[in-house]
Coordinates of C-alpha atoms in Angstrom, one line a residue:
M1 CA -25.8 -16.4 33.4
R2 CA -24.6 -13.7 31.2
D3 CA -21.4 -15.1 29.2
V4 CA -18.7 -13.8 31.7
E5 CA -16.2 -13.1 28.2
A6 CA -18.7 -11.4 26.5
V7 CA -19.2 -8.9 29.4
F8 CA -15.6 -8.1 29.7
R9 CA -15.3 -7.5 25.6
E10 CA -18.1 -5.3 26.0
E11 CA -17.4 -3.3 29.1
R12 CA -13.3 -3.1 29.1
G13 CA -12.9 -0.4 26.6
R14 CA -16.2 1.5 28.4
L15 CA -14.2 1.2 32.1
L16 CA -11.0 1.7 30.7
A17 CA -12.4 5.5 29.0
A18 CA -13.8 6.1 32.2
L19 CA -11.0 5.4 34.3
V20 CA -8.6 7.6 32.1
R21 CA -11.0 10.5 32.0
R22 CA -11.4 10.2 36.1
F23 CA -7.4 9.6 36.7
G24 CA -6.2 11.2 33.5
D25 CA -3.2 8.7 33.2
L26 CA -3.5 5.8 30.7
D27 CA -1.2 3.2 32.2
L28 CA -2.7 3.6 35.9
A29 CA -6.4 3.0 33.9
E30 CA -5.1 -0.2 32.1
E31 CA -3.4 -1.4 35.2
V32 CA -6.4 -1.1 37.3
T33 CA -8.8 -2.5 34.5
S34 CA -6.9 -5.7 34.2
D35 CA -7.0 -6.0 38.1
A36 CA -11.1 -5.1 38.3
I37 CA -11.2 -7.9 35.4
E38 CA -9.0 -10.2 37.4
A39 CA -11.0 -9.5 40.8
A40 CA -13.8 -10.5 38.8
L41 CA -12.8 -13.7 37.0
K42 CA -12.5 -14.7 40.6
H43 CA -15.7 -13.9 41.8
W44 CA -18.1 -14.0 39.4
P45 CA -17.9 -17.7 38.7
V46 CA -18.9 -18.2 42.2
E47 CA -21.2 -15.3 42.9
G48 CA -22.7 -14.9 39.6
V49 CA -22.1 -11.9 37.2
P50 CA -24.2 -9.1 38.5
P51 CA -26.5 -6.9 37.4
K52 CA -25.1 -4.3 36.4
P53 CA -21.6 -5.7 35.7
G54 CA -19.4 -2.4 34.3
A55 CA -20.6 -0.8 37.7
W56 CA -19.3 -3.6 39.3
L57 CA -15.7 -3.3 37.6
M58 CA -15.8 0.3 38.0
T59 CA -16.2 0.5 41.6
T60 CA -13.4 -2.2 42.0
A61 CA -11.1 -0.6 39.8
R62 CA -11.7 3.1 41.7
R63 CA -10.3 1.2 44.8
K64 CA -7.5 -0.5 43.1
A65 CA -6.8 2.8 41.6
V66 CA -6.8 4.8 45.0
D67 CA -4.8 2.1 46.4
R68 CA -2.3 2.5 44.1
L69 CA -2.2 6.4 44.6
R70 CA -1.6 6.1 48.3
R71 CA 1.5 3.7 47.8
D72 CA 2.7 6.4 44.9
Q73 CA 3.7 9.8 46.8
A74 CA 4.4 11.3 42.9
F75 CA 0.4 11.3 42.7
A76 CA -0.1 13.0 46.5
A77 CA -1.5 15.5 44.7
R78 CA -3.7 13.5 42.9
L79 CA -4.7 11.8 45.7
A80 CA -5.7 14.6 47.6
I81 CA -8.0 16.4 45.2
L82 CA -9.6 12.7 44.8
H83 CA -9.9 12.0 48.3
V84 CA -13.4 13.7 48.8
E85 CA -14.4 10.9 46.3
T86 CA -12.5 8.1 47.7
E87 CA -14.0 8.4 51.4
R88 CA -17.3 8.3 49.8
I89 CA -16.7 4.8 48.1
A90 CA -14.1 4.0 50.6
H91 CA -16.9 1.6 52.2
L92 CA -18.9 0.7 49.6
P93 CA -18.9 -3.3 49.0
P94 CA -17.8 -4.2 45.0
T95 CA -21.0 -5.8 43.9
D96 CA -22.8 -2.2 44.6
A97 CA -23.5 -1.1 41.2
H98 CA -25.1 2.1 42.1
D99 CA -24.8 3.6 38.7
D100 CA -24.7 2.6 34.7
L101 CA -20.7 2.6 33.6
P102 CA -21.0 6.0 32.0
D103 CA -19.6 5.7 28.2
E104 CA -17.3 7.9 27.4
R105 CA -15.0 5.9 24.8
L106 CA -15.3 8.9 22.7
Q107 CA -12.5 10.7 23.9
L108 CA -10.3 7.9 24.0
F109 CA -11.0 7.4 20.2
F110 CA -9.8 10.9 19.6
T111 CA -7.1 10.5 21.9
C112 CA -5.7 7.5 20.0
A113 CA -6.1 9.1 16.5
H114 CA -4.5 12.0 17.6
P115 CA -2.8 13.9 15.0
A116 CA 0.2 13.9 17.2
L117 CA 0.5 10.0 16.7
S118 CA 1.9 8.2 13.5
S119 CA -0.6 6.5 11.6
E120 CA 0.5 2.6 12.7
D121 CA 0.5 3.9 16.1
S122 CA -3.3 5.5 16.1
G123 CA -4.0 1.9 14.8
A124 CA -2.3 -0.1 17.2
L125 CA -3.7 2.3 20.1
T126 CA -7.4 2.2 18.9
L127 CA -7.3 -2.3 18.5
R128 CA -5.5 -2.3 22.1
Y129 CA -7.6 0.2 24.3
L130 CA -11.1 0.2 22.3
A131 CA -11.3 -3.1 20.5
G132 CA -9.9 -4.5 23.5
L133 CA -7.0 -7.0 21.9
T134 CA -4.0 -8.0 24.0
T135 CA -0.9 -6.5 22.9
P136 CA -0.1 -10.2 21.1
E137 CA -3.5 -10.3 19.3
V138 CA -2.6 -6.3 18.1
A139 CA 0.9 -7.5 17.0
R140 CA -0.7 -10.6 14.6
A141 CA -2.6 -7.3 13.5
Y142 CA -0.1 -5.3 11.9
L143 CA 2.4 -8.9 11.5
V144 CA 5.4 -7.7 13.8
P145 CA 6.8 -9.4 16.6
V146 CA 5.3 -9.0 20.3
Q147 CA 8.1 -7.3 21.6
T148 CA 7.7 -4.9 18.5
M149 CA 4.1 -4.0 18.9
A150 CA 4.6 -3.3 22.8
K151 CA 7.4 -1.4 22.1
R152 CA 5.2 0.8 19.7
I153 CA 2.4 1.1 22.1
V154 CA 4.5 2.4 25.1
R155 CA 6.1 4.8 23.1
A156 CA 2.9 5.9 21.7
K157 CA 1.4 6.2 25.5
K158 CA 4.9 8.4 25.8
K159 CA 4.1 10.6 23.4
I160 CA 0.7 10.9 24.8
R161 CA 2.1 12.1 28.0
E162 CA 5.0 14.6 26.8
A163 CA 2.6 16.0 24.1
R164 CA 0.0 16.6 27.0
I165 CA -2.6 15.1 24.4
P166 CA -5.9 15.5 26.3
F167 CA -8.2 12.9 26.8
R168 CA -11.3 14.9 25.7
V169 CA -13.9 15.1 22.9
P170 CA -13.1 18.3 20.4
G171 CA -15.3 20.7 20.5
A172 CA -17.6 21.6 17.3
D173 CA -15.1 24.1 15.7
E174 CA -12.7 21.3 16.1
L175 CA -14.9 17.8 15.5
P176 CA -14.5 18.7 11.4
E177 CA -11.0 18.8 11.4
R178 CA -10.5 15.8 14.0
L179 CA -13.0 13.1 13.3
P180 CA -11.8 12.2 9.8
R181 CA -8.5 10.9 11.2
V182 CA -10.8 8.8 13.9
L183 CA -12.9 7.5 10.8
Q184 CA -9.1 6.8 8.8
V185 CA -7.7 4.8 11.6
I186 CA -11.0 2.5 11.7
Y187 CA -11.0 2.1 8.1
S188 CA -7.6 1.1 7.7
I189 CA -7.8 -1.6 10.6
F190 CA -11.3 -2.7 8.2
T191 CA -8.9 -2.6 5.1
E192 CA -6.7 -4.7 6.0
G193 CA -8.9 -7.3 7.5
Y194 CA -11.0 -7.5 4.0
A195 CA -7.8 -7.7 2.0
A196 CA -4.5 -8.7 4.0
S197 CA -1.6 -7.1 2.7
S198 CA 0.5 -10.1 3.5
G199 CA 0.3 -13.8 4.5
P200 CA -1.5 -16.8 3.9
H201 CA -5.1 -15.6 3.9
L202 CA -7.0 -13.5 1.6
Q203 CA -9.3 -12.0 4.4
R204 CA -8.5 -11.4 8.3
L205 CA -11.9 -11.9 9.3
D206 CA -11.5 -11.2 12.6
L207 CA -9.7 -7.7 11.9
A208 CA -12.4 -6.7 9.7
E209 CA -15.5 -7.6 12.1
E210 CA -13.4 -5.5 14.7
A211 CA -13.2 -2.5 12.7
I212 CA -17.3 -3.0 12.3
R213 CA -17.3 -3.4 15.8
L214 CA -15.5 0.0 16.4
A215 CA -17.6 1.8 14.0
R216 CA -20.7 0.4 15.8
I217 CA -19.3 2.3 19.2
L218 CA -18.8 4.9 17.3
H219 CA -21.8 5.7 15.6
R220 CA -23.7 5.1 18.9
L221 CA -22.0 8.0 20.2
L222 CA -22.2 10.3 17.3
P223 CA -25.5 9.1 15.8
S224 CA -25.9 12.6 14.2
E225 CA -22.3 12.3 12.3
R226 CA -23.3 11.2 8.6
E227 CA -19.9 10.1 8.0
V228 CA -19.5 7.6 10.4
A229 CA -23.0 6.5 9.8
G230 CA -21.2 6.4 5.9
L231 CA -18.2 4.1 7.5
L232 CA -20.3 1.6 9.3
A233 CA -22.6 1.4 6.0
L234 CA -19.5 0.9 3.7
S235 CA -17.9 -1.7 6.6
L236 CA -21.2 -4.0 6.5
L237 CA -21.9 -3.4 2.8
V238 CA -18.2 -4.9 1.4
H239 CA -18.1 -7.4 4.5
A240 CA -21.4 -8.9 3.4
R241 CA -19.6 -10.9 0.5
R242 CA -17.2 -12.1 2.9
D243 CA -18.4 -15.8 2.7
A244 CA -18.3 -16.0 -1.2
R245 CA -14.7 -13.8 -1.9
T246 CA -12.9 -17.0 -1.0
G247 CA -12.9 -20.9 -2.8
I248 CA -12.3 -23.8 -1.1
E249 CA -8.9 -23.1 -0.7
G250 CA -8.8 -19.7 0.1
E251 CA -8.2 -18.5 -3.1
P252 CA -9.9 -15.5 -4.2
V253 CA -13.2 -15.3 -6.3
L254 CA -14.0 -12.4 -8.4
L255 CA -17.2 -10.1 -8.0
D256 CA -18.7 -11.4 -11.4
E257 CA -17.9 -15.3 -10.0
Q258 CA -19.4 -14.9 -6.7
D259 CA -22.3 -16.8 -5.5
R260 CA -24.5 -14.1 -4.3
G261 CA -26.9 -16.4 -2.8
R262 CA -24.1 -16.8 -0.1
W263 CA -23.7 -12.7 0.7
D264 CA -24.9 -11.7 4.3
R265 CA -28.8 -9.8 3.4
A266 CA -29.6 -8.7 6.6
M267 CA -26.2 -7.1 6.7
I268 CA -26.9 -5.7 3.2
E269 CA -30.2 -4.4 4.6
E270 CA -28.5 -2.4 7.8
G271 CA -26.1 -1.0 5.2
S272 CA -28.4 0.1 2.8
A273 CA -30.4 1.8 5.7
L274 CA -27.1 3.4 6.8
V275 CA -26.4 4.5 3.3
V276 CA -30.0 6.7 3.3
T277 CA -28.6 8.3 6.6
A278 CA -25.5 9.2 5.7
L279 CA -26.3 10.5 2.1
S280 CA -29.0 13.1 4.0
G281 CA -29.1 16.3 5.4
G282 CA -25.9 17.8 4.0
P283 CA -23.4 17.6 1.2
P284 CA -22.0 14.0 0.5
G285 CA -18.8 12.9 2.2
V286 CA -16.2 10.1 1.1
Y287 CA -17.5 7.2 2.6
G288 CA -21.0 7.5 2.5
V289 CA -20.3 7.6 -1.8
Q290 CA -18.4 4.6 -1.4
A291 CA -21.2 3.0 0.9
A292 CA -23.5 4.2 -1.9
I293 CA -21.2 2.6 -4.6
A294 CA -20.9 -0.7 -2.6
A295 CA -24.7 -0.7 -2.0
L296 CA -25.4 -0.7 -5.8
H297 CA -23.6 -3.4 -6.4
D298 CA -24.7 -5.4 -3.5
E299 CA -28.5 -4.9 -4.8
A300 CA -27.3 -6.1 -8.4
A301 CA -28.4 -9.7 -9.4
D302 CA -25.5 -9.9 -11.2
L303 CA -22.4 -8.1 -12.4
A304 CA -24.3 -7.4 -15.8
T305 CA -27.2 -5.8 -14.3
T306 CA -25.3 -3.5 -12.2
D307 CA -26.5 0.2 -12.6
W308 CA -22.8 1.2 -13.9
P309 CA -23.9 4.5 -15.2
Q310 CA -25.1 5.3 -11.9
V311 CA -21.5 3.8 -10.4
V312 CA -19.8 5.9 -12.7
A313 CA -21.4 8.8 -11.8
L314 CA -21.2 8.6 -7.6
Y315 CA -17.1 7.9 -8.3
D316 CA -17.5 11.3 -10.6
V317 CA -18.7 13.0 -7.2
L318 CA -16.2 11.0 -5.1
L319 CA -13.2 12.1 -7.5
A320 CA -14.5 15.7 -6.8
L321 CA -14.4 15.1 -2.7
D322 CA -11.0 13.0 -2.8
P323 CA -9.1 13.5 -6.0
S324 CA -6.7 10.9 -5.3
P325 CA -5.5 8.4 -7.9
V326 CA -6.8 5.3 -5.9
V327 CA -10.4 6.7 -6.9
A328 CA -9.3 7.6 -10.5
L329 CA -8.2 3.9 -10.9
N330 CA -11.6 2.5 -9.4
R331 CA -13.2 5.0 -11.6
A332 CA -11.5 3.9 -14.9
A333 CA -12.9 0.6 -13.8
A334 CA -16.6 1.0 -14.0
V335 CA -16.5 3.1 -16.9
A336 CA -14.6 -0.2 -18.3
M337 CA -18.0 -2.1 -17.7
R338 CA -20.0 0.9 -18.9
D339 CA -18.6 2.0 -21.9
G340 CA -16.3 -1.5 -22.2
P341 CA -12.4 -2.3 -21.8
E342 CA -10.6 0.0 -24.6
A343 CA -12.5 3.1 -22.3
G344 CA -11.4 2.0 -18.9
L345 CA -7.8 1.2 -20.6
A346 CA -7.5 4.7 -21.4
L347 CA -8.1 6.1 -18.1
L348 CA -5.9 3.7 -16.6
D349 CA -2.7 4.1 -19.3
G350 CA -3.5 8.3 -18.2
L351 CA -2.7 7.1 -14.6
A352 CA 0.0 5.3 -15.3
G353 CA 2.7 8.4 -14.5
E354 CA 1.2 8.9 -11.1
S355 CA 3.7 7.7 -8.3
R356 CA 1.2 6.4 -6.1
L357 CA 0.4 3.7 -8.5
R358 CA 3.7 2.6 -9.5
G359 CA 3.9 -1.0 -8.5
Y360 CA 0.3 -0.5 -7.4
H361 CA -1.6 -4.3 -7.2
P362 CA -4.6 -3.6 -7.9
Y363 CA -3.4 -1.2 -10.8
L364 CA -1.6 -3.6 -12.3
V365 CA -4.0 -6.5 -12.0
A366 CA -6.8 -3.7 -13.2
R367 CA -4.6 -3.0 -16.5
G368 CA -3.6 -7.0 -17.3
D369 CA -7.5 -7.9 -17.2
L370 CA -8.9 -4.8 -19.7
L371 CA -5.5 -6.2 -21.8
H372 CA -7.0 -9.7 -21.5
R373 CA -10.4 -9.1 -22.4
L374 CA -9.1 -7.0 -25.5
G375 CA -7.2 -10.2 -26.6
R376 CA -3.7 -8.3 -26.4
L377 CA -2.6 -11.4 -24.3
P378 CA 1.4 -11.1 -24.1
E379 CA 0.7 -7.3 -22.8
A380 CA -1.6 -8.9 -20.6
A381 CA 0.6 -11.9 -19.5
A382 CA 3.4 -8.8 -18.9
A383 CA 1.2 -6.8 -16.7
Y384 CA 0.4 -10.0 -14.3
R385 CA 3.7 -10.8 -14.1
V386 CA 4.8 -7.2 -12.6
A387 CA 1.3 -7.9 -10.2
L388 CA 2.7 -11.0 -9.2
D389 CA 5.9 -9.1 -8.1
A390 CA 3.7 -6.8 -6.5
A391 CA 0.8 -9.4 -4.6
G392 CA 0.6 -9.2 -0.9
S393 CA -0.6 -12.2 0.5
E394 CA -0.5 -15.9 -1.0
P395 CA -3.7 -16.5 -2.3
E396 CA -3.5 -13.2 -4.2
R397 CA -0.3 -14.7 -5.9
T398 CA -1.7 -17.9 -6.4
H399 CA -4.7 -16.7 -8.3
L400 CA -2.2 -14.5 -10.8
R401 CA -0.2 -17.3 -11.2
R402 CA -3.4 -19.1 -12.4
R403 CA -4.5 -16.2 -14.6
L404 CA -0.8 -15.7 -15.9
A405 CA -0.7 -19.1 -16.8
A406 CA -4.1 -18.9 -18.4
V407 CA -2.9 -16.2 -20.6
E408 CA 0.3 -17.7 -21.8
E409 CA -1.5 -20.9 -23.2
F410 CA -2.5 -19.0 -26.0

């Protein structure tokens, strides 16, 4: 028998999206989705998981929605519209899987990531309704109290209602403008999982894996969108190093010290194949280029044999697409590997006036590392001290304390 929890995890988002499309109300869809799952928990352990569990859940949820609408006079007009279909399904047994559950999650992606919502609200809704996390799980993802997250989700749903945000996929003319926001929401979830902004752990693997699952769903729904392939490729190629990124005590292990034999080769192969898709058939996008850079790192035997000229060339392309100080920082680090630490430090010092990098932990660490390599130890120690104040997670702080102590010994 198929694992019941696995079925719920796979089907919940599809069911919710289909119900939102049918009834146009996120609260109603969420309530009857929960009711349908509760009914399944009662019947399936006894009767077995039906051949088409999604259709079973959909039939049950639609019945419960109709029951709720009948009891609520405010929905009388909507009930009249649904009357014909209601009569058609009223006598069907719950186990009658007459159709496969349609996958209408794409519209929910765009609703959750609508420009009218804040980025934090978009991320919370995406985790709640597309990843299927509970409100307490979303609260843990954002490191806020459950009550705070519950209020945030309620506020976001109210915004959807009041702004009349449509549950639909943007037209072809709107897609280029709207898709980047959806990708950014998923990428933000992944980056928090890759490097936690605070807390006791360097990585939050569950969050990174949820982001990859969301990227996979989006790629299935939009297989021809090269930047969707690029985001999935980037996530896979970076996440492939997860087991080698931390030591026994959870401390960070830098790229040049990682045991590359522990990298996930199957994930690297999948990501590398997606890079080809992301970079074929048109101008490159930011996620496709970042994925290509990650692939160069993953395919190298060690740091010394990495194709640094090609990495720098790709950062040149990325900087043209996204002329941000963070991209410039990463390019400077690559130049330091290609041309030496003095060249890289000159580029970093040229970025010192960027407000976005002021107090930015990776910038401060990179500068300290290059100063260390150049033997300018007092300056390196000063940079590490500032970086220590800006570090987010406890493993990062512990690691920096050790580097600072090593510099101060000389």
